[in-house]
Amino acid sequence: MEDLESTIMELLVNAGAARSSALTALQMARRGEFADAEKAMEESREFVKHAHTIQTKLIGLDEGTGKLPVNLITVHSQDHLMNAMVIQDLAGDMIELYRRLPPAH
């Protein structure tokens, strides 16, 4: 990768967008807007997919040998990706629970 810092920032941005989309989906489901919630979850999954592709490329470049420098922004981007994936999993389960509740009046 030509510019490691830009690549790591791209990972960070995609992970953050994934997290935001999943939380938006959860808010939509809370209001009973399940079609919109599913669209937001799909958007979240696409952001994670892109971030994961970047992460995989970085891992491949490093080859487990420490070829790539590990700095705070690298750790931060990995943290964001992990959190986005956990939030996605929980949001999916919570949306399903909202679907099972009777509609609010």
PDB file of C-alpha atoms in Angstrom:
ATOM      1  CA  MET A   1       0.000   0.000   0.000  1.00  0.00           C
ATOM      2  CA  GLU A   2       1.335   3.325  -1.044  1.00  0.00           C
ATOM      3  CA  ASP A   3       0.267   5.426   1.903  1.00  0.00           C
ATOM      4  CA  LEU A   4      -0.114   3.391   5.064  1.00  0.00           C
ATOM      5  CA  GLU A   5      -1.572   6.237   7.111  1.00  0.00           C
ATOM      6  CA  SER A   6      -4.301   6.916   4.526  1.00  0.00           C
ATOM      7  CA  THR A   7      -5.130   3.211   4.400  1.00  0.00           C
ATOM      8  CA  ILE A   8      -5.447   3.029   8.175  1.00  0.00           C
ATOM      9  CA  MET A   9      -7.621   6.152   8.172  1.00  0.00           C
ATOM     10  CA  GLU A  10      -9.838   4.561   5.516  1.00  0.00           C
ATOM     11  CA  LEU A  11     -10.235   1.523   7.761  1.00  0.00           C
ATOM     12  CA  LEU A  12     -11.092   3.802  10.681  1.00  0.00           C
ATOM     13  CA  VAL A  13     -13.663   5.804   8.701  1.00  0.00           C
ATOM     14  CA  ASN A  14     -15.387   2.685   7.387  1.00  0.00           C
ATOM     15  CA  ALA A  15     -15.476   1.098  10.830  1.00  0.00           C
ATOM     16  CA  GLY A  16     -16.931   4.278  12.322  1.00  0.00           C
ATOM     17  CA  ALA A  17     -19.545   4.493   9.582  1.00  0.00           C
ATOM     18  CA  ALA A  18     -20.476   0.852  10.189  1.00  0.00           C
ATOM     19  CA  ARG A  19     -20.973   1.546  13.879  1.00  0.00           C
ATOM     20  CA  SER A  20     -23.087   4.625  13.180  1.00  0.00           C
ATOM     21  CA  SER A  21     -25.264   2.810  10.658  1.00  0.00           C
ATOM     22  CA  ALA A  22     -25.898  -0.072  13.051  1.00  0.00           C
ATOM     23  CA  LEU A  23     -26.887   2.323  15.834  1.00  0.00           C
ATOM     24  CA  THR A  24     -29.145   4.205  13.416  1.00  0.00           C
ATOM     25  CA  ALA A  25     -30.779   0.902  12.486  1.00  0.00           C
ATOM     26  CA  LEU A  26     -31.423   0.234  16.141  1.00  0.00           C
ATOM     27  CA  GLN A  27     -33.080   3.645  16.584  1.00  0.00           C
ATOM     28  CA  MET A  28     -35.262   3.005  13.529  1.00  0.00           C
ATOM     29  CA  ALA A  29     -36.328  -0.380  14.847  1.00  0.00           C
ATOM     30  CA  ARG A  30     -37.220   1.196  18.177  1.00  0.00           C
ATOM     31  CA  ARG A  31     -39.656   3.404  16.241  1.00  0.00           C
ATOM     32  CA  GLY A  32     -41.019   0.381  14.368  1.00  0.00           C
ATOM     33  CA  GLU A  33     -39.375   1.361  11.058  1.00  0.00           C
ATOM     34  CA  PHE A  34     -38.123  -2.128  10.274  1.00  0.00           C
ATOM     35  CA  ALA A  35     -37.614  -1.762   6.514  1.00  0.00           C
ATOM     36  CA  ASP A  36     -35.440   1.301   7.079  1.00  0.00           C
ATOM     37  CA  ALA A  37     -33.663  -0.463   9.926  1.00  0.00           C
ATOM     38  CA  GLU A  38     -32.756  -3.342   7.618  1.00  0.00           C
ATOM     39  CA  LYS A  39     -31.428  -0.907   5.005  1.00  0.00           C
ATOM     40  CA  ALA A  40     -29.252   0.739   7.640  1.00  0.00           C
ATOM     41  CA  MET A  41     -27.996  -2.659   8.812  1.00  0.00           C
ATOM     42  CA  GLU A  42     -27.124  -3.608   5.228  1.00  0.00           C
ATOM     43  CA  GLU A  43     -25.229  -0.327   4.914  1.00  0.00           C
ATOM     44  CA  SER A  44     -23.423  -1.142   8.143  1.00  0.00           C
ATOM     45  CA  ARG A  45     -22.497  -4.591   6.829  1.00  0.00           C
ATOM     46  CA  GLU A  46     -21.088  -3.052   3.642  1.00  0.00           C
ATOM     47  CA  PHE A  47     -18.932  -0.649   5.656  1.00  0.00           C
ATOM     48  CA  VAL A  48     -17.625  -3.533   7.772  1.00  0.00           C
ATOM     49  CA  LYS A  49     -16.953  -5.593   4.671  1.00  0.00           C
ATOM     50  CA  HIS A  50     -14.859  -2.775   3.208  1.00  0.00           C
ATOM     51  CA  ALA A  51     -13.022  -2.205   6.498  1.00  0.00           C
ATOM     52  CA  HIS A  52     -12.370  -5.927   6.853  1.00  0.00           C
ATOM     53  CA  THR A  53     -10.912  -6.040   3.327  1.00  0.00           C
ATOM     54  CA  ILE A  54      -8.506  -3.265   4.285  1.00  0.00           C
ATOM     55  CA  GLN A  55      -7.627  -5.031   7.522  1.00  0.00           C
ATOM     56  CA  THR A  56      -6.932  -8.272   5.649  1.00  0.00           C
ATOM     57  CA  LYS A  57      -4.600  -6.454   3.235  1.00  0.00           C
ATOM     58  CA  LEU A  58      -2.736  -4.901   6.156  1.00  0.00           C
ATOM     59  CA  ILE A  59      -2.375  -8.272   7.861  1.00  0.00           C
ATOM     60  CA  GLY A  60      -1.058  -9.735   4.622  1.00  0.00           C
ATOM     61  CA  LEU A  61       1.494  -6.964   4.259  1.00  0.00           C
ATOM     62  CA  ASP A  62       2.661  -7.456   7.819  1.00  0.00           C
ATOM     63  CA  GLU A  63       2.929 -11.240   7.420  1.00  0.00           C
ATOM     64  CA  GLY A  64       2.911 -11.597  11.202  1.00  0.00           C
ATOM     65  CA  THR A  65       6.485 -10.365  11.356  1.00  0.00           C
ATOM     66  CA  GLY A  66       6.012  -6.775  12.471  1.00  0.00           C
ATOM     67  CA  LYS A  67       6.803  -5.296   9.041  1.00  0.00           C
ATOM     68  CA  LEU A  68       4.157  -2.610   9.541  1.00  0.00           C
ATOM     69  CA  PRO A  69       4.549  -0.081  12.334  1.00  0.00           C
ATOM     70  CA  VAL A  70       1.947  -0.283  15.071  1.00  0.00           C
ATOM     71  CA  ASN A  71       0.979   3.141  16.327  1.00  0.00           C
ATOM     72  CA  LEU A  72      -1.964   4.550  18.221  1.00  0.00           C
ATOM     73  CA  ILE A  73      -4.056   5.221  15.098  1.00  0.00           C
ATOM     74  CA  THR A  74      -3.568   1.614  13.963  1.00  0.00           C
ATOM     75  CA  VAL A  75      -4.741   0.294  17.310  1.00  0.00           C
ATOM     76  CA  HIS A  76      -7.590   2.806  17.322  1.00  0.00           C
ATOM     77  CA  SER A  77      -8.782   1.678  13.893  1.00  0.00           C
ATOM     78  CA  GLN A  78      -8.736  -1.968  14.965  1.00  0.00           C
ATOM     79  CA  ASP A  79     -10.672  -1.057  18.091  1.00  0.00           C
ATOM     80  CA  HIS A  80     -13.296   0.743  16.000  1.00  0.00           C
ATOM     81  CA  LEU A  81     -13.681  -2.230  13.682  1.00  0.00           C
ATOM     82  CA  MET A  82     -14.062  -4.672  16.548  1.00  0.00           C
ATOM     83  CA  ASN A  83     -16.633  -2.430  18.244  1.00  0.00           C
ATOM     84  CA  ALA A  84     -18.561  -1.961  15.005  1.00  0.00           C
ATOM     85  CA  MET A  85     -18.798  -5.719  14.549  1.00  0.00           C
ATOM     86  CA  VAL A  86     -19.978  -6.279  18.119  1.00  0.00           C
ATOM     87  CA  ILE A  87     -22.544  -3.493  17.827  1.00  0.00           C
ATOM     88  CA  GLN A  88     -23.768  -4.997  14.550  1.00  0.00           C
ATOM     89  CA  ASP A  89     -24.299  -8.365  16.204  1.00  0.00           C
ATOM     90  CA  LEU A  90     -26.130  -6.879  19.165  1.00  0.00           C
ATOM     91  CA  ALA A  91     -28.187  -4.509  17.007  1.00  0.00           C
ATOM     92  CA  GLY A  92     -29.315  -7.426  14.848  1.00  0.00           C
ATOM     93  CA  ASP A  93     -30.520  -9.311  17.903  1.00  0.00           C
ATOM     94  CA  MET A  94     -32.181  -6.254  19.410  1.00  0.00           C
ATOM     95  CA  ILE A  95     -33.954  -5.424  16.153  1.00  0.00           C
ATOM     96  CA  GLU A  96     -35.360  -8.943  16.140  1.00  0.00           C
ATOM     97  CA  LEU A  97     -36.604  -8.404  19.690  1.00  0.00           C
ATOM     98  CA  TYR A  98     -38.260  -5.116  18.674  1.00  0.00           C
ATOM     99  CA  ARG A  99     -40.019  -6.972  15.850  1.00  0.00           C
ATOM    100  CA  ARG A 100     -41.558  -9.335  18.400  1.00  0.00           C
ATOM    101  CA  LEU A 101     -42.925  -6.585  20.625  1.00  0.00           C
ATOM    102  CA  PRO A 102     -46.472  -5.365  20.140  1.00  0.00           C
ATOM    103  CA  PRO A 103     -46.615  -1.983  18.349  1.00  0.00           C
ATOM    104  CA  ALA A 104     -46.467   1.045  20.647  1.00  0.00           C
ATOM    105  CA  HIS A 105     -49.516   3.269  20.630  1.00  0.00           C
TER     106      HIS A 105
END
